[in-house]
XYZ file of N, CA, C and O in Angstrom:
340
model
N 16.449 70.002 145.974
C 17.690 69.265 145.316
C 17.933 68.722 146.700
O 18.050 69.230 147.938
N 18.542 67.388 146.434
C 18.915 66.610 147.980
C 20.618 67.265 148.088
O 21.210 68.069 147.485
N 21.004 67.306 149.527
C 21.906 67.591 149.835
C 23.103 66.597 149.501
O 22.978 65.468 148.826
N 24.317 67.396 150.055
C 25.618 66.847 149.447
C 25.861 65.179 149.903
O 25.985 64.458 149.604
N 25.514 65.150 151.290
C 25.447 64.065 152.313
C 24.188 62.913 151.875
O 24.227 61.949 151.983
N 23.321 63.469 151.657
C 22.103 62.532 150.858
C 22.541 61.723 149.709
O 22.415 60.496 149.405
N 22.913 62.795 148.512
C 23.521 62.215 147.297
C 24.702 61.178 147.429
O 24.702 60.188 147.278
N 25.652 61.445 148.633
C 26.704 60.412 148.768
C 26.221 59.327 149.375
O 26.233 57.951 148.905
N 25.088 59.256 150.285
C 24.739 57.792 150.700
C 23.795 57.056 149.984
O 24.279 55.979 149.840
N 23.335 57.899 148.982
C 22.591 57.294 147.636
C 23.733 56.678 146.717
O 23.573 55.411 146.452
N 24.711 57.013 146.606
C 25.875 56.591 145.671
C 26.416 55.388 146.515
O 26.595 54.352 145.461
N 26.629 55.559 147.664
C 27.203 54.467 148.729
C 25.831 53.325 148.378
O 26.440 52.269 148.039
N 24.776 53.376 148.351
C 23.916 52.511 148.404
C 23.745 52.149 146.949
O 23.677 50.726 146.896
N 23.893 52.933 145.848
C 24.011 51.837 144.485
C 25.333 51.397 144.251
O 25.495 50.431 143.925
N 26.391 51.507 144.952
C 27.609 50.987 144.902
C 27.644 49.523 145.470
O 27.957 48.764 144.954
N 26.886 49.795 146.841
C 26.789 48.333 147.616
C 26.048 47.400 146.554
O 25.758 46.315 146.746
N 24.338 48.017 145.997
C 23.776 47.117 145.309
C 24.647 46.609 143.873
O 24.320 45.451 143.786
N 25.638 47.433 143.446
C 25.791 46.823 142.421
C 27.232 45.738 142.794
O 27.255 44.667 142.022
N 27.598 45.520 143.855
C 28.558 44.554 144.321
C 27.691 43.477 144.731
O 28.311 42.432 144.972
N 26.618 43.373 144.490
C 25.808 41.962 145.043
C 26.008 40.815 143.810
O 25.928 41.475 142.857
N 26.180 40.061 144.572
C 26.274 38.840 143.427
C 25.096 38.243 142.771
O 25.182 37.753 141.791
N 23.942 38.761 143.461
C 22.535 38.057 142.776
C 22.063 38.846 141.978
O 21.002 39.100 141.460
N 22.611 40.587 141.367
C 21.936 41.586 140.833
C 22.064 41.031 139.611
O 23.290 40.581 138.684
N 21.000 41.532 138.808
C 21.013 41.098 137.125
C 21.903 42.011 136.930
O 21.646 43.326 136.766
N 22.292 41.989 135.106
C 23.417 42.879 134.856
C 22.721 44.247 134.328
O 23.062 44.819 134.325
N 21.318 43.709 133.957
C 20.450 44.744 133.769
C 20.005 45.770 134.313
O 20.246 47.368 134.503
N 20.191 45.528 135.999
C 19.504 46.200 137.367
C 21.173 46.658 137.440
O 21.524 47.919 138.091
N 22.185 45.971 137.515
C 23.849 46.768 137.528
C 23.692 47.708 136.649
O 24.495 48.904 137.092
N 23.458 47.700 135.631
C 23.404 48.715 134.899
C 22.660 50.027 135.221
O 23.070 51.228 134.818
N 21.608 49.885 135.483
C 20.543 50.980 135.992
C 21.220 51.574 137.151
O 21.366 52.965 137.128
N 21.720 50.971 137.933
C 22.355 51.467 139.024
C 23.809 52.202 138.853
O 23.914 53.557 139.112
N 24.759 51.649 137.775
C 25.750 52.261 137.437
C 25.210 53.915 136.676
O 25.971 54.767 137.077
N 24.489 53.623 135.804
C 23.866 55.055 135.164
C 23.219 56.073 136.120
O 23.984 57.099 136.168
N 22.687 55.647 137.020
C 22.006 56.587 137.935
C 23.325 57.282 138.937
O 23.114 58.250 139.106
N 24.356 56.192 139.358
C 25.212 56.462 140.007
C 26.144 57.744 139.157
O 26.656 58.599 140.061
N 26.300 57.542 138.008
C 27.328 58.115 137.255
C 26.561 59.768 136.841
O 27.461 60.662 137.439
N 25.381 59.807 136.648
C 24.392 60.466 136.986
C 24.692 61.657 138.388
O 24.976 62.820 138.209
N 24.439 60.673 139.358
C 24.801 61.435 140.968
C 26.077 61.847 140.872
O 26.202 63.302 141.619
N 27.265 61.269 140.408
C 28.386 61.958 140.399
C 28.539 62.692 140.200
O 29.353 63.914 140.334
N 27.871 63.180 139.298
C 28.446 64.185 138.008
C 27.606 65.325 138.871
O 28.576 66.524 138.525
N 26.331 65.237 139.441
C 26.067 66.629 140.378
C 26.684 66.719 141.226
O 26.817 67.751 141.773
N 26.993 65.795 141.894
C 27.798 66.057 143.443
C 29.090 66.660 142.661
O 29.412 67.698 143.740
N 29.847 66.297 141.922
C 30.654 67.176 141.299
C 30.699 68.652 140.989
O 31.398 69.548 141.533
N 29.414 68.924 140.500
C 29.209 70.416 140.233
C 29.258 71.113 141.924
O 29.728 72.261 142.075
N 28.061 70.332 142.668
C 28.156 70.894 143.751
C 29.701 71.191 144.558
O 29.741 72.263 145.392
N 30.690 70.627 144.769
C 32.003 70.402 145.256
C 32.467 71.535 144.632
O 33.300 72.464 145.402
N 32.291 71.707 143.198
C 32.914 72.775 142.638
C 32.380 74.193 142.735
O 33.189 75.200 142.967
N 31.315 74.396 143.573
C 30.728 75.378 144.100
C 30.810 75.747 145.206
O 31.231 76.823 145.853
N 31.013 74.837 146.108
C 31.624 74.920 147.291
C 33.096 75.433 147.350
O 33.456 76.113 148.093
N 33.887 74.824 146.149
C 35.538 75.386 146.014
C 35.159 76.599 145.991
O 36.201 77.395 146.393
N 34.553 77.178 145.036
C 34.375 78.497 144.596
C 33.864 79.696 145.933
O 34.782 80.533 146.060
N 33.197 78.842 146.667
C 32.613 79.725 147.676
C 33.705 79.610 148.763
O 34.208 80.805 149.482
N 34.725 78.767 149.045
C 35.819 78.699 149.887
C 37.358 79.779 149.471
O 37.839 80.451 149.988
N 37.014 79.604 147.893
C 38.116 80.797 147.451
C 37.481 82.117 147.568
O 38.472 83.008 147.943
N 36.495 82.266 147.493
C 36.118 83.951 147.748
C 36.434 83.975 149.219
O 37.096 85.387 149.499
N 36.089 83.049 150.160
C 36.321 83.295 151.475
C 37.748 83.196 151.682
O 38.239 84.370 152.378
N 38.736 82.969 151.333
C 40.074 82.435 151.533
C 40.621 84.408 150.840
O 41.557 84.650 151.337
N 39.861 84.654 150.197
C 40.583 85.940 148.992
C 40.263 87.246 150.206
O 40.722 88.301 149.297
N 39.043 87.010 150.822
C 38.572 88.474 151.519
C 39.667 88.562 152.653
O 40.176 87.809 153.711
N 40.062 89.861 152.780
C 40.998 90.177 153.928
C 40.516 90.016 154.828
O 41.008 89.559 155.929
N 39.052 90.528 155.362
C 38.337 90.121 156.631
C 36.635 89.881 156.168
O 36.211 90.632 156.414
N 36.812 88.558 155.871
C 35.516 88.080 155.565
C 34.417 88.685 156.163
O 33.255 88.576 156.057
N 34.841 88.437 157.668
C 33.583 88.099 158.572
C 32.975 89.798 159.143
O 32.429 89.904 159.993
N 34.125 90.708 158.667
C 33.828 92.002 159.423
C 32.293 92.589 158.416
O 31.938 92.355 157.557
N 31.605 93.377 159.581
C 30.428 93.831 158.786
C 30.329 94.531 157.901
O 31.444 95.618 157.698
N 29.619 94.467 156.722
C 29.463 95.160 155.707
C 30.807 94.706 154.329
O 30.586 95.076 153.406
N 31.476 93.580 154.881
C 32.083 93.021 154.279
C 32.186 91.506 153.856
O 32.877 90.971 153.485
N 30.658 91.496 154.004
C 30.539 89.647 153.804
C 30.111 89.069 152.541
O 30.206 90.203 151.452
N 31.215 88.456 151.735
C 30.969 88.136 150.264
C 29.624 87.623 150.003
O 29.191 87.006 150.568
N 29.144 88.199 148.855
C 28.002 87.705 148.296
C 28.130 86.859 147.539
O 28.716 86.596 146.313
N 27.490 85.553 147.334
C 27.378 84.588 146.560
C 25.985 83.480 146.662
O 25.759 83.696 148.239
N 25.987 82.783 146.079
C 24.614 81.883 146.187
C 25.400 80.364 146.116
O 25.084 79.836 144.798
N 25.075 79.878 147.278
C 25.751 78.580 147.031
C 24.878 77.697 146.545
O 23.656 77.594 146.901
N 25.173 76.970 145.348
C 24.525 75.599 144.603
C 23.371 76.421 144.118
O 22.317 76.488 143.995
N 23.572 77.877 143.531
C 22.750 78.622 142.464
C 22.670 77.647 141.111
O 22.969 77.240 140.840
N 20.738 78.037 140.735
C 20.631 77.441 139.835
C 21.611 77.568 138.570
O 22.019 76.638 137.532
N 22.059 78.855 138.190
C 23.097 78.912 137.378
C 24.398 78.863 137.231
O 24.945 78.758 136.416
N 24.870 78.272 138.415
C 26.355 77.947 138.813
C 27.158 79.011 138.955
O 28.209 78.825 138.246
N 26.832 79.857 139.278
C 27.150 81.306 139.440
C 28.142 81.393 140.697
O 26.807 81.071 141.609
N 28.937 82.170 140.632
C 29.266 82.140 142.139
C 29.786 84.092 141.883
O 30.991 84.024 141.144
N 29.121 84.844 142.525
C 29.555 86.270 142.738
C 29.557 86.687 141.218
O 30.467 87.485 140.164
N 28.508 86.444 140.319
C 28.318 86.473 138.923
C 29.640 85.626 137.883
O 29.627 86.303 136.660
N 30.345 85.112 138.409
C 31.237 84.462 137.320
C 30.513 82.763 137.240
O 30.104 82.222 138.407
N 30.765 82.457 136.193
C 30.129 80.861 135.922
C 30.934 79.899 136.191
O 32.133 80.364 135.708
N 30.741 78.993 136.686
C 31.748 77.894 136.910
C 32.096 76.720 135.989
O 31.090 76.845 135.269
């Protein structure tokens, strides 16, 4: 899995490519489709990050020993503390 930053850079690259005046309609459509898929994955990543932030915000003292929140950032199942996003 690419990092969010890598995905963002790729999305920016696709956006710039689509804006070129010499790009064919077919290539622009391919780039657009790839960008839509990429943006959807990035949205899921942001949702998981938001879940992690919410967990941290709800912990009274999240950094105390023994009170660390248990979650799996960017888990395959899309779960945070056993809850599905």
